[in-house]
Coordinates of C-alpha atoms in Angstrom, one line a residue:
M30 CA -97.5 36.8 -47.5
K31 CA -97.5 32.7 -47.6
N32 CA -96.5 30.9 -44.5
K33 CA -93.3 28.8 -44.8
R34 CA -93.5 24.8 -44.7
M35 CA -91.9 23.5 -41.2
D36 CA -89.7 20.8 -42.7
L37 CA -89.8 18.0 -40.0
P38 CA -86.7 15.0 -39.9
D39 CA -87.2 12.1 -42.7
D40 CA -86.9 9.4 -40.0
S41 CA -90.0 8.4 -38.4
S42 CA -88.4 7.7 -35.0
S43 CA -86.9 11.8 -34.7
R44 CA -90.0 12.9 -36.2
R45 CA -92.1 11.6 -33.3
S46 CA -89.5 12.7 -30.9
F47 CA -89.7 16.3 -32.6
L48 CA -93.4 16.2 -32.5
R49 CA -93.1 15.5 -28.8
G50 CA -90.6 18.2 -27.9
F51 CA -92.9 20.8 -30.0
A52 CA -95.8 19.5 -28.3
L53 CA -94.4 19.9 -24.5
V54 CA -92.9 23.8 -25.6
G55 CA -96.0 24.7 -26.7
A56 CA -97.9 23.6 -23.6
A57 CA -95.6 25.4 -21.7
T58 CA -96.1 28.4 -23.4
I59 CA -99.8 28.1 -23.5
T60 CA -99.7 27.3 -19.7
R61 CA -97.8 30.6 -19.2
A62 CA -100.4 32.4 -21.1
A63 CA -103.2 31.4 -19.3
A64 CA -101.8 32.1 -15.9
G65 CA -101.9 35.9 -17.0
G66 CA -98.3 36.1 -18.3
V67 CA -96.7 37.5 -21.8
P68 CA -98.2 36.0 -25.1
A69 CA -96.9 33.2 -26.5
Q70 CA -94.5 35.2 -29.1
A71 CA -92.9 37.3 -26.2
A72 CA -92.7 34.2 -23.9
E73 CA -90.6 32.5 -26.7
S74 CA -88.2 35.7 -26.9
T75 CA -87.4 35.9 -23.4
A76 CA -86.2 32.0 -23.5
L77 CA -83.0 31.8 -21.6
A78 CA -80.3 29.4 -23.4
G79 CA -78.2 28.8 -20.4
D80 CA -75.2 27.1 -22.4
G81 CA -72.3 29.5 -21.5
M82 CA -71.7 30.6 -25.1
T83 CA -75.4 32.2 -26.2
D84 CA -75.6 35.8 -24.8
D85 CA -78.6 35.9 -22.5
G86 CA -78.6 39.4 -21.6
P87 CA -81.2 40.5 -24.2
A88 CA -83.7 37.8 -23.0
L89 CA -83.2 39.2 -19.4
Q90 CA -84.2 42.5 -20.8
R91 CA -87.3 41.4 -22.1
I92 CA -88.2 39.5 -19.7
F93 CA -87.8 42.7 -17.5
D94 CA -89.7 44.5 -19.9
A95 CA -92.8 42.1 -20.0
G96 CA -92.7 42.5 -16.1
R97 CA -91.8 39.2 -15.4
Q98 CA -89.0 37.4 -13.3
P99 CA -86.6 35.1 -15.1
E100 CA -86.4 31.1 -14.5
F101 CA -83.2 29.9 -14.0
V102 CA -82.0 26.4 -14.1
S103 CA -79.5 24.7 -11.6
N104 CA -75.9 24.2 -12.5
R105 CA -76.4 26.0 -15.6
T106 CA -74.2 29.0 -16.9
Y107 CA -75.9 31.9 -18.3
L108 CA -73.5 34.6 -20.1
L109 CA -74.2 38.2 -19.9
N110 CA -72.3 39.9 -22.8
S111 CA -75.2 42.7 -22.9
P112 CA -76.1 44.8 -20.4
V113 CA -79.3 44.6 -18.7
F114 CA -81.1 48.1 -17.8
L115 CA -83.3 48.0 -14.7
D116 CA -85.4 51.4 -15.9
R117 CA -88.8 51.1 -15.0
P118 CA -89.7 54.6 -13.9
S119 CA -91.0 53.7 -10.7
S120 CA -89.4 54.2 -7.2
L121 CA -90.8 50.4 -6.3
A122 CA -89.7 48.5 -9.3
M123 CA -88.0 45.3 -8.3
F124 CA -86.4 42.6 -10.6
V125 CA -85.6 39.3 -8.7
L126 CA -82.8 37.0 -10.1
E127 CA -83.9 33.6 -8.3
L128 CA -80.8 31.6 -9.6
N129 CA -81.6 28.2 -8.0
G130 CA -77.9 27.5 -7.9
A131 CA -77.0 28.6 -11.6
T132 CA -74.0 30.9 -12.6
L133 CA -74.1 34.3 -14.4
L134 CA -71.1 34.6 -16.4
L135 CA -69.8 38.3 -16.9
G136 CA -68.6 38.5 -20.7
P137 CA -65.8 40.6 -22.4
R138 CA -68.4 42.8 -24.2
L139 CA -70.2 44.5 -21.4
P140 CA -70.1 48.2 -21.0
T141 CA -68.2 50.7 -18.9
T142 CA -69.2 53.8 -17.1
D143 CA -67.0 56.8 -16.4
A144 CA -69.2 56.7 -13.5
F145 CA -67.2 54.2 -11.6
W146 CA -64.4 57.0 -11.2
R147 CA -61.9 54.3 -9.3
D148 CA -61.6 52.3 -12.4
K149 CA -63.0 53.9 -15.8
A150 CA -62.4 50.3 -17.6
T151 CA -64.1 48.1 -15.2
R152 CA -67.3 46.6 -17.1
W153 CA -70.9 46.3 -15.7
A154 CA -73.7 43.9 -16.2
F155 CA -76.8 45.4 -14.5
F156 CA -77.4 49.1 -14.5
P157 CA -80.2 49.5 -11.9
N158 CA -82.4 52.6 -12.1
T159 CA -80.5 54.0 -15.2
V160 CA -82.2 54.3 -18.6
R161 CA -80.8 52.4 -21.4
R162 CA -80.4 55.2 -23.7
A163 CA -77.7 56.0 -21.8
L164 CA -75.7 53.6 -23.5
S165 CA -73.3 54.9 -26.6
D166 CA -70.4 53.1 -28.2
G167 CA -69.8 51.1 -25.1
Q168 CA -70.3 53.5 -22.6
V169 CA -73.1 54.1 -20.0
N170 CA -73.8 57.4 -18.7
V171 CA -74.6 56.9 -15.1
S172 CA -75.9 60.4 -13.7
P173 CA -79.2 62.2 -12.3
G174 CA -79.9 63.0 -16.0
T175 CA -80.1 59.3 -16.8
R176 CA -81.9 57.8 -13.6
A177 CA -85.0 56.0 -14.4
S178 CA -87.1 57.3 -11.4
G179 CA -86.3 61.0 -12.2
T180 CA -83.5 63.1 -11.5
G181 CA -84.9 64.1 -7.8
T182 CA -85.8 60.9 -6.4
G183 CA -84.3 57.3 -6.2
A184 CA -85.8 53.9 -6.3
L185 CA -85.9 51.9 -3.2
V186 CA -84.6 48.7 -4.3
S187 CA -84.6 47.8 -7.7
L188 CA -82.4 44.4 -7.9
I189 CA -82.6 41.1 -5.8
V190 CA -80.2 38.0 -6.5
R191 CA -80.1 35.0 -4.6
D192 CA -78.8 31.6 -4.5
G193 CA -75.8 31.1 -7.1
T194 CA -72.7 32.8 -8.6
V195 CA -71.6 35.2 -10.5
E196 CA -68.2 34.5 -12.2
G197 CA -65.9 36.6 -14.0
R198 CA -63.3 34.4 -14.6
G199 CA -60.3 36.9 -13.7
A200 CA -62.1 39.8 -15.6
N201 CA -62.1 43.6 -14.4
A202 CA -65.9 43.3 -14.2
G203 CA -68.8 44.1 -12.0
F204 CA -72.2 42.8 -11.5
A205 CA -74.4 45.8 -11.0
F206 CA -73.8 49.6 -11.2
A207 CA -76.6 51.3 -9.5
N208 CA -78.0 54.7 -10.1
R209 CA -79.5 55.9 -6.8
T210 CA -81.2 52.8 -5.8
G211 CA -80.8 49.7 -3.5
A212 CA -79.9 46.3 -3.7
K213 CA -79.7 42.9 -2.2
F214 CA -77.6 40.1 -2.5
E215 CA -78.8 36.8 -0.5
S216 CA -76.3 33.7 -0.8
V217 CA -74.4 34.5 -3.7
V218 CA -70.8 33.5 -4.2
L219 CA -68.6 36.2 -6.1
H220 CA -65.7 34.5 -7.9
G221 CA -63.2 36.0 -10.2
A222 CA -65.0 39.2 -10.9
R223 CA -64.3 42.8 -9.1
T224 CA -67.6 42.9 -6.9
L225 CA -71.0 42.6 -6.8
L226 CA -72.2 46.1 -6.4
S227 CA -71.0 49.7 -6.5
W228 CA -73.3 52.7 -7.2
H229 CA -73.4 56.5 -8.0
D230 CA -74.8 58.9 -6.3
Y231 CA -76.9 58.1 -2.7
S232 CA -77.7 54.5 -2.8
D233 CA -79.2 53.4 0.5
A234 CA -80.3 50.3 2.1
N235 CA -77.8 47.5 0.3
V236 CA -77.9 44.3 2.0
F237 CA -75.2 41.4 1.7
L238 CA -76.6 38.0 3.1
Q239 CA -74.6 34.7 3.7
C240 CA -72.8 35.7 0.6
H241 CA -69.2 34.4 0.0
N242 CA -66.3 35.8 -2.0
R243 CA -64.2 32.7 -3.5
E244 CA -60.5 33.0 -4.3
G245 CA -59.0 31.6 -7.3
G246 CA -60.0 35.0 -9.6
R247 CA -59.0 38.6 -9.2
A248 CA -57.0 39.5 -6.5
G249 CA -58.5 42.3 -4.5
S250 CA -61.7 41.8 -5.2
V251 CA -65.0 42.8 -2.8
L252 CA -68.4 42.0 -2.5
V253 CA -69.4 45.7 -2.5
E254 CA -67.0 48.9 -3.4
Q255 CA -68.6 51.9 -2.4
I256 CA -67.3 55.0 -4.0
S257 CA -70.5 57.4 -3.6
P258 CA -72.3 58.2 -0.6
G259 CA -74.8 55.9 0.6
D260 CA -76.7 55.2 4.3
G261 CA -77.7 52.0 5.8
L262 CA -75.6 49.4 4.2
R263 CA -75.8 45.8 6.3
M264 CA -73.6 42.9 5.8
E265 CA -74.4 39.9 7.3
S266 CA -72.6 36.4 7.6
C267 CA -70.8 36.7 4.9
K268 CA -67.2 35.4 3.8
S269 CA -64.3 35.7 2.1
D270 CA -61.1 33.7 1.3
A271 CA -57.3 34.5 1.1
A272 CA -56.8 37.9 -0.7
V273 CA -60.0 38.8 -1.8
G274 CA -62.2 41.0 0.5
L275 CA -65.7 41.6 2.1
A276 CA -65.9 45.6 1.6
R277 CA -64.5 48.8 0.4
L278 CA -66.4 51.7 1.8
K279 CA -65.9 55.3 1.1
Y280 CA -68.3 57.8 2.2
C281 CA -70.6 55.4 4.0
R282 CA -72.9 56.9 6.5
G283 CA -74.1 54.0 8.6
A284 CA -73.2 50.6 8.3
E285 CA -73.5 47.4 10.0
I286 CA -71.1 44.2 9.4
V287 CA -72.4 41.3 11.1
G288 CA -70.9 38.1 11.8
T289 CA -68.4 37.8 8.9
V290 CA -65.5 35.4 8.7
T291 CA -62.0 36.9 7.6
G292 CA -62.0 39.2 4.4
R293 CA -60.6 42.7 4.4
I294 CA -62.4 45.3 5.0
E295 CA -61.6 48.8 3.9
L296 CA -63.0 52.1 5.1
E297 CA -62.2 55.6 4.1
A298 CA -64.2 58.7 5.2
C299 CA -67.0 56.9 6.8
S300 CA -69.1 57.3 9.9
A301 CA -71.5 55.2 12.0
I302 CA -69.7 52.0 10.9
Q303 CA -70.1 48.8 13.3
I304 CA -68.2 45.4 12.8
R305 CA -69.8 42.9 15.3
G306 CA -69.4 39.5 16.2
G307 CA -67.1 39.4 13.4
H308 CA -64.2 36.4 13.0
Q309 CA -61.3 38.3 11.2
E310 CA -57.8 35.9 10.5
T311 CA -55.3 38.4 9.7
P312 CA -52.5 35.3 9.0
I313 CA -54.3 33.7 6.3
V314 CA -52.3 36.1 4.1
N315 CA -50.5 38.4 6.4
E316 CA -52.4 41.3 5.3
T317 CA -54.1 44.0 7.4
I318 CA -57.7 42.7 7.7
I319 CA -59.4 45.9 8.5
D320 CA -57.8 48.9 7.3
I321 CA -59.2 52.6 8.6
R322 CA -58.8 55.9 7.2
S323 CA -60.7 59.2 8.5
S324 CA -63.3 56.9 9.5
D325 CA -65.6 56.5 12.6
V326 CA -65.7 52.8 13.8
V327 CA -66.9 50.6 16.3
I328 CA -65.5 47.0 16.2
D329 CA -67.4 45.0 18.6
T330 CA -67.2 41.4 20.1
T331 CA -65.0 40.4 17.4
A332 CA -62.0 37.9 17.1
L333 CA -58.5 39.5 15.7
Y334 CA -56.0 37.0 14.7
L335 CA -52.6 38.5 14.6
A336 CA -50.4 38.0 11.7
R337 CA -47.4 35.5 12.2
G338 CA -44.1 35.5 10.7
R339 CA -40.1 34.9 11.3
P340 CA -38.6 37.1 14.5
D341 CA -37.1 39.5 12.0
E342 CA -39.9 39.9 9.4
A343 CA -42.1 43.1 9.7
L344 CA -45.8 42.3 10.2
P345 CA -49.1 44.3 9.4
P346 CA -51.4 44.7 12.2
A347 CA -54.8 43.1 12.2
V348 CA -56.5 46.7 12.5
R349 CA -54.5 49.8 10.9
I350 CA -55.3 53.5 11.1
T351 CA -54.0 56.1 8.2
D352 CA -55.5 59.1 8.9
T353 CA -54.0 61.6 6.3
G354 CA -56.8 64.7 6.4
T355 CA -59.8 65.4 8.1
P356 CA -61.9 63.8 9.7
A357 CA -59.6 62.4 12.1
S358 CA -60.6 58.5 12.8
S359 CA -62.3 57.3 15.9
V360 CA -61.7 53.8 16.4
V361 CA -63.4 51.8 19.5
L362 CA -62.7 48.1 20.2
R363 CA -65.4 46.8 22.6
D364 CA -65.1 43.5 24.0
C365 CA -62.7 42.3 21.5
T366 CA -60.3 39.3 21.6
E367 CA -57.0 39.4 20.4
V368 CA -56.2 35.8 19.5
R369 CA -52.6 34.8 19.1
A370 CA -52.9 31.8 16.9
L371 CA -49.7 29.8 17.2
V372 CA -49.2 26.9 14.4
T373 CA -46.1 24.4 14.5
T374 CA -42.9 26.5 15.1
D375 CA -41.5 29.6 16.5
E376 CA -42.8 32.3 15.3
K377 CA -43.4 36.4 15.9
L378 CA -46.7 37.8 16.1
G379 CA -48.1 41.2 14.8
N380 CA -49.8 43.7 16.7
V381 CA -53.9 43.9 17.1
L382 CA -54.0 47.8 16.2
S383 CA -51.6 50.5 14.7
I384 CA -51.6 53.8 14.0
D385 CA -49.6 54.0 11.2
R386 CA -50.2 57.8 10.3
A387 CA -52.5 60.4 12.7
V388 CA -53.9 63.7 12.6
L389 CA -55.2 65.9 15.5
G390 CA -57.9 64.4 16.9
T391 CA -57.2 60.8 15.9
R392 CA -57.8 58.2 18.9
V393 CA -58.4 54.7 19.7
E394 CA -60.7 53.6 22.8
A395 CA -60.5 50.0 24.1
R396 CA -63.3 48.7 26.2
G397 CA -63.1 45.3 27.8
L398 CA -60.1 44.3 25.3
T399 CA -58.5 40.5 26.3
S400 CA -55.9 38.3 24.5
V401 CA -56.1 34.2 24.3
V402 CA -53.4 32.1 23.0
S403 CA -54.0 28.8 21.1
V404 CA -52.4 26.0 19.3
R405 CA -53.2 24.0 16.5
K406 CA -52.9 20.8 18.1
K407 CA -55.8 22.1 20.5
G408 CA -57.7 24.0 17.8
G409 CA -60.8 25.4 19.2
V410 CA -59.1 25.5 22.6
W411 CA -58.6 29.5 23.8
S412 CA -56.5 30.2 27.1
K413 CA -56.0 33.6 28.2
S414 CA -52.8 35.0 27.5
V415 CA -50.6 38.2 28.2
G416 CA -51.2 41.1 25.8
S417 CA -52.7 42.9 23.9
S418 CA -50.0 44.2 21.8
M419 CA -50.4 47.3 20.0
G420 CA -47.9 49.8 18.3
G421 CA -47.7 52.8 15.5
S422 CA -45.2 55.6 14.6
G423 CA -44.8 59.4 15.6
G424 CA -44.4 58.0 19.6
V425 CA -47.3 55.8 19.8
S426 CA -45.2 53.0 20.6
P427 CA -43.5 54.7 23.3
A428 CA -46.4 55.7 24.8
L429 CA -48.0 52.1 24.9
A430 CA -44.7 50.5 26.2
S431 CA -44.4 52.9 29.3
S432 CA -48.3 52.4 29.9
L433 CA -48.7 48.4 29.8
D434 CA -49.9 48.7 33.3
T435 CA -53.1 50.6 31.8
V436 CA -53.2 48.7 28.5
A437 CA -53.4 45.4 30.8
T438 CA -56.7 46.6 32.2
G439 CA -58.3 46.1 28.9
D440 CA -59.9 49.5 29.3
F441 CA -58.3 52.6 28.0
R442 CA -58.1 55.6 25.4
L443 CA -54.7 56.1 23.2
S444 CA -54.9 60.2 21.9
N445 CA -52.8 63.0 21.1
P446 CA -54.1 66.4 22.5
G447 CA -51.4 68.0 20.8
T448 CA -48.7 67.2 23.5
G449 CA -47.9 64.0 22.2
W450 CA -49.5 60.6 22.6
V451 CA -51.1 59.4 26.0
V452 CA -52.7 56.0 27.2
A453 CA -55.3 57.1 30.0
P454 CA -57.8 54.7 31.8
T455 CA -61.5 55.0 30.8
T456 CA -62.5 53.2 34.1
P457 CA -61.2 53.8 37.5
T458 CA -58.0 52.3 38.6
P459 CA -58.6 49.9 41.4
S460 CA -56.4 50.2 44.5
F461 CA -54.7 47.5 45.9
T462 CA -51.3 46.3 47.2
G463 CA -49.5 44.0 44.8
V464 CA -47.9 40.4 45.9
A465 CA -45.6 38.6 44.0
P466 CA -46.8 36.7 40.6
T467 CA -46.7 33.2 40.6
I468 CA -45.4 30.9 38.0
S469 CA -46.7 27.1 38.1
G470 CA -47.1 24.2 36.0
L471 CA -43.8 24.3 33.7
A472 CA -43.9 21.7 31.8
A473 CA -42.5 20.4 28.1
T474 CA -45.2 20.5 25.4
D475 CA -45.8 18.7 22.2
D476 CA -48.5 20.8 21.6
I477 CA -46.1 23.1 19.2
G478 CA -42.5 22.9 17.9
G479 CA -40.0 25.6 18.8
T480 CA -36.3 26.5 19.0
L481 CA -35.3 26.0 22.6
G482 CA -32.4 23.8 23.0
S483 CA -32.1 20.4 25.1
A484 CA -30.6 21.9 28.1
G485 CA -33.5 23.2 30.8
Y486 CA -34.8 26.3 31.6
R487 CA -36.6 28.3 34.4
Y488 CA -38.2 31.3 34.4
R489 CA -39.3 34.4 37.4
A490 CA -41.9 37.4 37.2
Q491 CA -42.3 40.5 38.8
G492 CA -45.4 43.0 38.1
R493 CA -45.3 47.2 37.5
L494 CA -48.7 48.1 39.2
P495 CA -50.5 51.3 37.9
G496 CA -48.4 54.5 39.6
G497 CA -45.0 52.6 38.7
K498 CA -44.4 50.3 42.3
L499 CA -43.1 47.3 41.6
T500 CA -44.3 43.8 43.1
P501 CA -42.2 41.2 44.9
A502 CA -40.5 38.9 42.5
S503 CA -41.6 35.4 42.0
D504 CA -39.7 32.4 42.9
F505 CA -37.6 30.7 40.4
S506 CA -39.4 28.3 38.7
P507 CA -38.0 24.4 38.8
V508 CA -35.6 23.6 35.8
V509 CA -37.4 21.9 32.8
A510 CA -35.9 20.9 29.6
S511 CA -38.1 20.5 26.6
R512 CA -38.5 17.8 24.1
S513 CA -39.5 19.4 21.2
G514 CA -38.2 22.9 21.2
A515 CA -40.8 24.4 23.5
L516 CA -42.1 24.8 26.9
R517 CA -45.4 25.6 28.2
F518 CA -46.2 27.3 32.1
L519 CA -48.8 29.4 33.7
V520 CA -48.6 32.7 35.4
L521 CA -50.6 34.4 37.5
P522 CA -50.1 38.5 38.2
G523 CA -50.2 39.6 41.9
G524 CA -52.9 41.9 42.7
G525 CA -54.2 43.0 39.8
P526 CA -53.9 44.2 36.1
Q527 CA -50.1 45.1 35.3
E528 CA -47.0 45.5 33.4
L529 CA -45.6 42.0 33.7
R530 CA -41.9 41.2 33.6
I531 CA -40.7 37.7 32.8
W532 CA -37.4 36.5 32.9
R533 CA -35.9 33.5 31.4
F534 CA -32.5 31.6 32.5
L535 CA -30.7 29.0 31.5
G536 CA -30.8 25.8 33.9
A537 CA -29.5 27.0 37.1
S538 CA -27.9 30.3 36.0
T539 CA -28.7 33.7 37.9
T540 CA -28.1 35.8 34.5
P541 CA -31.2 35.6 32.5
N542 CA -31.0 35.2 28.9
G543 CA -34.1 36.9 27.8
Y544 CA -36.9 39.3 29.1
L545 CA -40.6 40.2 27.8
D546 CA -42.4 42.9 29.3
V547 CA -46.2 42.3 28.5
A548 CA -49.7 43.6 29.8
A549 CA -50.9 41.0 32.2
A550 CA -54.7 41.3 33.6
S551 CA -55.4 39.6 36.7
T552 CA -56.0 36.4 35.3
T553 CA -54.0 33.2 35.2
H554 CA -52.1 33.3 31.6
T555 CA -51.0 30.4 29.7
I556 CA -47.5 30.8 28.2
Y557 CA -45.9 28.7 25.3
D558 CA -42.3 29.5 25.2
T559 CA -41.2 28.7 21.6
G560 CA -37.5 29.8 21.8
S561 CA -37.0 33.0 20.0
S562 CA -40.9 34.5 21.3
A563 CA -43.4 33.7 24.0
N564 CA -46.8 33.5 22.8
G565 CA -45.6 35.7 19.7
F566 CA -43.8 38.4 21.9
L567 CA -40.1 38.1 21.0
W568 CA -37.8 37.6 23.8
K569 CA -35.2 40.5 24.5
P570 CA -31.8 40.1 25.5
G571 CA -31.7 39.4 29.2
T572 CA -28.6 40.9 30.0
A573 CA -30.7 44.4 29.4
K574 CA -32.6 44.2 32.4
A575 CA -31.4 42.7 35.3
A576 CA -33.1 39.9 37.4
P577 CA -34.0 41.0 41.1

């Protein structure tokens, strides 16, 4: 067969430009071949377009088949409209996508898999450790029988993705669906897609490092959506925005979620889960930030912001337990901080934790739980606050309300041994003689607005010690009028941790117009009275509890 003649442009300048470009491409191809790469024809067939319109999936598949790693150009978009199968028959095969700031766009013609039983219409781009013959009529059969490493063994880590963006444009699409193999994502941004990773069968040692799930796309998306067993998941320094989340885990057997910022975490039938050093802002969208069902969880040294809303509004807790069957949830809050963040007006705050549904054995333990208050005009300044506040159904709330002196210690266990909910101390209760609380520093404040009237107010407090003994009541504070509808004062409980009752009086009246019952540790607490609430606790009618 005769070789076809290559027609060059007629224009001499265009002709020279074409030849220069052709020479550069040829030189690059020769260089790769000389360096031990694939032959020139194969290298040409693996070129990535990166124009956002050409399907780069086949080229990525050829690069993988050639035993090479792809090269991405910064700020370019690579469309994935056909699947890539990482199916080398080895438990140690690894494909590394160094994106260098590029974007991988998930296209509309990607296949689905029934193995993702939560939503069989979800499309996927990468299939680590699944053989390509598993694809038929737009579906991939992900199963032990189609596992590239063999039916009896998995692969260690098949896929690593770094330094770029996975874009879904709001589609029901995931990036990778693994078949008993691990994956690692580092500095990857997810936007507008369902998830970066899910898997079938046991997929262990999955890692997410400094990844970010951006809002503006698909609601309810998460960085990882686990639907099958897997051990040793690690997520570190990751973040998500608004309604999108971090992790939706089911059947996880050991995970560490460290240093995360906001982002919903959902746990179902999980064990040995540790959430540590996090900053979880419930009020961003006023949705529960950690949702626990039938799971064993330790939340350690984490700031838990409370939901905000109107006085008549039902607010979600920061942490919610909803058990419907075995196993019962066991949740430990260790050295956590309840953050009562006030913004610019008179608002109620939600609870740090609520047991909405329980089974026999559901339990919560607090170890070193504290509460702080902050206002926006003093951003970053956290002052000690009365609290914490918990609640729940089926007798949980009354048990907590009658044990605020124990809650005030920050070390207690909430459980139902079968005879009703009980709040019990986990450290020895100190013996002390209570003295009167002290109220000081009452002053008008412009740190936050409120709904207090222009008339002056004064306050008084009394403590209830462990065992039920009451302390003497404090002296009345002076009468002070607000400027912007809010007042600020300090209160120091007398003696030790206790249930603290604070009364509020209009002017020189001796009949209170409101009162609070709150847990108070043995430290000085800052109180912001904004009208209907103080530090997010709603004032109750003063006539219900007479002042001493």
